[in-house]
Short mmCIF file of C-alpha atoms in Angstrom, two decimals:
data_model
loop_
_atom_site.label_atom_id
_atom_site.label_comp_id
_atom_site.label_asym_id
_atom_site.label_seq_id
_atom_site.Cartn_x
_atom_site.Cartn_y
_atom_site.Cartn_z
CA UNK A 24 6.46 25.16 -11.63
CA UNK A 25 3.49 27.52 -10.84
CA UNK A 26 2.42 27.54 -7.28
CA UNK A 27 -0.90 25.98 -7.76
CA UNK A 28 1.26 22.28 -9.27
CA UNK A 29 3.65 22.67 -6.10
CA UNK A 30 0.76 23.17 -3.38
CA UNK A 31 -0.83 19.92 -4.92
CA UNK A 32 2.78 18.24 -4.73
CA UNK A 33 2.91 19.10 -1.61
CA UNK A 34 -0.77 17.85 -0.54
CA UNK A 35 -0.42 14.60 -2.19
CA UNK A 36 3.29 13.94 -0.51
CA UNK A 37 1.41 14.46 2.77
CA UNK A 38 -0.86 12.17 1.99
CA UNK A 39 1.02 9.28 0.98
CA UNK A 40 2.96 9.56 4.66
CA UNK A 41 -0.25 9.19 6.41
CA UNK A 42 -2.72 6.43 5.09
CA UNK A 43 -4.47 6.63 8.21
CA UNK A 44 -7.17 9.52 7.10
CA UNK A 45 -8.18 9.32 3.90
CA UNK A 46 -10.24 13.29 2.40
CA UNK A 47 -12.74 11.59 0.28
CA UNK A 48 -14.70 7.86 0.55
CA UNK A 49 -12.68 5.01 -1.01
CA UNK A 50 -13.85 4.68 -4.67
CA UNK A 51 -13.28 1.78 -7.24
CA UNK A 52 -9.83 3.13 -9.25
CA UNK A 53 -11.44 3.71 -12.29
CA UNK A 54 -14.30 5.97 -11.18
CA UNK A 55 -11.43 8.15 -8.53
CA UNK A 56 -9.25 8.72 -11.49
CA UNK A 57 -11.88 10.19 -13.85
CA UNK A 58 -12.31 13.16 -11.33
CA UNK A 59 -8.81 13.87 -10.76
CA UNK A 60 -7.79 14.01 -14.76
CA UNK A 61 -10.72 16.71 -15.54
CA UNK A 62 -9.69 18.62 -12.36
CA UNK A 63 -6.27 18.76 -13.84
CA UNK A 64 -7.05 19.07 -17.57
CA UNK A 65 -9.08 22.38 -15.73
CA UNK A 66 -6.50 23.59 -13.72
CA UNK A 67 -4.31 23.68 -16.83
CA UNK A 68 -6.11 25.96 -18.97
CA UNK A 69 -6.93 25.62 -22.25
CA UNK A 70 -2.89 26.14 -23.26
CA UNK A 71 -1.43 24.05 -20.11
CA UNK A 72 0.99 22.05 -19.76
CA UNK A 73 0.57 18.10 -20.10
CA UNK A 74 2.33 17.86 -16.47
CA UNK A 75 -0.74 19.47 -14.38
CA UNK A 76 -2.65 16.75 -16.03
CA UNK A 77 -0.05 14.03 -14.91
CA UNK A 78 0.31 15.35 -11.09
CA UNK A 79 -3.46 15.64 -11.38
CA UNK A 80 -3.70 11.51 -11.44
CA UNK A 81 -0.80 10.46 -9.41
CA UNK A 82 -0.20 6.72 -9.09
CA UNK A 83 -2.85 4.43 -10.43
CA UNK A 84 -5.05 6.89 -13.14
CA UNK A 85 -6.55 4.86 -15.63
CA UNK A 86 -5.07 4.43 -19.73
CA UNK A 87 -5.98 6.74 -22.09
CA UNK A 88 -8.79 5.21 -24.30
CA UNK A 89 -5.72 4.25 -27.00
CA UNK A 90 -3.97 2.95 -24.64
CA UNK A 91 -6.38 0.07 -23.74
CA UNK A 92 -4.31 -3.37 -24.79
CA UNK A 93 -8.35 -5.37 -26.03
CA UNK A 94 -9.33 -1.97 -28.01
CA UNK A 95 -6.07 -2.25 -30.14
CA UNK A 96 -6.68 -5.35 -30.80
CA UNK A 97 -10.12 -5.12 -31.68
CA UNK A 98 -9.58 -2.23 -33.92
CA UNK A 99 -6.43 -4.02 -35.66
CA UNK A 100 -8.87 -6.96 -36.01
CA UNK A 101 -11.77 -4.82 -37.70
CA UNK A 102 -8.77 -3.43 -40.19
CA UNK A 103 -7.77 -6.74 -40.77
CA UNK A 104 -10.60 -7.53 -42.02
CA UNK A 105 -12.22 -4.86 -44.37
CA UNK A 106 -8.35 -5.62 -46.01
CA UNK A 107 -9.31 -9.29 -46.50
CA UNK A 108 -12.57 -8.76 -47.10
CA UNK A 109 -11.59 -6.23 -49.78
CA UNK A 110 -9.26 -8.84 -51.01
CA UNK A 111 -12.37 -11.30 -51.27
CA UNK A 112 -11.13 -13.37 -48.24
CA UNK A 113 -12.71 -12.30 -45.57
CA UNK A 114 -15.14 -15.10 -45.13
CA UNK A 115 -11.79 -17.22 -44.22
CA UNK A 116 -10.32 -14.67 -42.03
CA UNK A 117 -13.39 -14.10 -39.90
CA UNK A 118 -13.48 -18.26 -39.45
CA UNK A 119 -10.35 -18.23 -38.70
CA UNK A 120 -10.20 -15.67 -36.23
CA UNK A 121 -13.33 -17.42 -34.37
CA UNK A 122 -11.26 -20.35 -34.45
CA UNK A 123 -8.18 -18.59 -32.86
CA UNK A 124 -10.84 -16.99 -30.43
CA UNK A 125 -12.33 -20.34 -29.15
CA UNK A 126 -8.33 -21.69 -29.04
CA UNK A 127 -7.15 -18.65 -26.53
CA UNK A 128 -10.34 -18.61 -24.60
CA UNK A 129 -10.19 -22.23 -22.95
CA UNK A 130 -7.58 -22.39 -19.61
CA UNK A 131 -5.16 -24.77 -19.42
CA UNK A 132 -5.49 -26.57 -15.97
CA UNK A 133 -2.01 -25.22 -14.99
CA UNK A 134 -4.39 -21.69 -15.04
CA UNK A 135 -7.12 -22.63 -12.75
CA UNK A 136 -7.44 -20.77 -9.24
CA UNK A 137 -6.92 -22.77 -6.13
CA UNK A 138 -9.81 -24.64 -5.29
CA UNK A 139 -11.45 -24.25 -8.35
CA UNK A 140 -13.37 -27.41 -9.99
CA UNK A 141 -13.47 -28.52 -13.11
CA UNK A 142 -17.05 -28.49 -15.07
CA UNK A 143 -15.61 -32.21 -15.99
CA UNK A 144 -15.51 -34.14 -12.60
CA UNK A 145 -12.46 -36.16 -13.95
CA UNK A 146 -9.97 -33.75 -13.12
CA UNK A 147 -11.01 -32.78 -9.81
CA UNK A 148 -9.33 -34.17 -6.90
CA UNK A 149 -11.55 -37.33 -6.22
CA UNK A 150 -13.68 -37.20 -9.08
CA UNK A 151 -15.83 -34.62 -7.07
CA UNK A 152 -18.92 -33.39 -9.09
CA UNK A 153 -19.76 -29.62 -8.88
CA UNK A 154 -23.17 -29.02 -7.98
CA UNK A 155 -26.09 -29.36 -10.70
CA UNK A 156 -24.35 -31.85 -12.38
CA UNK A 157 -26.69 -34.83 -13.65
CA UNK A 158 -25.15 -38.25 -12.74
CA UNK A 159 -25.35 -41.59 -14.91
CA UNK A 160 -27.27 -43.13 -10.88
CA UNK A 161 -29.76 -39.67 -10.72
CA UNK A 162 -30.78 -40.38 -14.36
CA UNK A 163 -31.59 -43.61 -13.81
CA UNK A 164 -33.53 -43.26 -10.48
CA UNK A 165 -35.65 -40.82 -12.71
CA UNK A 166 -35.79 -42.69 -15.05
CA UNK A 167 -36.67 -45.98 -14.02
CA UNK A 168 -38.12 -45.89 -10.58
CA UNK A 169 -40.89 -42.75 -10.86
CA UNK A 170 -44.26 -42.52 -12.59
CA UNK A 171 -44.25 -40.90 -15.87
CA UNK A 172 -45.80 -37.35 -15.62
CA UNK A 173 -49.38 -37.30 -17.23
CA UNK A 174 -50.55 -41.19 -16.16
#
């Protein structure tokens, strides 16, 4: 290893002992990591090694662009479907898939987050209401007990 890798090595291992003082101002993960890879991709030269890159973004450095699990999946998706639609099918598929979409998109209530309420009051604890809800009693007391608007 060149003397440049092991110097960072060696600043990074000192840094992980002590957490208490910290070189630059915590950033979100994503924007720290983006930094870091084009310093290394720099350091490395235009024929460098892919390692500089990797000790560049030790820990948590974001996925490659490829590597993102919903962009796979969106472009497998898109190929999908020019293969149906060149198969004259893919009105059907792209139903279908909206279908599937609306299916894995609603939580089960084993999923919700302590705490959370239901928009339907019938499964919360108590039958509580979450707030802006319109009640069967507050329609009624508008309805029935105040002027119409314009007499």
């Amino acid at each position: 290893m060149s003397a440049a890798v092991e110097r960072r090595l060696a600043l990074f291992r000192a840094a992980r002992r002590s957490p208490a003082v910290s070189p630059r101002p915590a950033e979100p993960p994503g924007k720290a990591a983006a930094p870091e890879a084009a310093e290394g991709e720099r350091a490395a030269g235009p024929g460098g090694s892919a390692e500089v890159s990797a000790e560049a973004r030790p820990g948590g450095a974001a996925a490659p662009v490829w590597a993102r699990p919903l962009l796979l999946k969106v472009l497998l998706w898109a190929v999908l479907l020019a293969l149906f639609a060149e198969l004259e099918l893919g009105l059907p598929y792209f139903v279908l898939s909206l279908l599937y979409w609306m299916y894995a998109g609603t939580r089960g209530p084993a999923e919700r987050r302590r705490g959370e309420l239901s928009a339907y009051s019938v499964f919360n604890p108590g039958c509580a209401a979450i707030a802006g809800t319109l009640t069967a009693e507050q329609l009624e007391r508008e309805l029935y007990y105040r002027p119409a608007a314009g007499r």
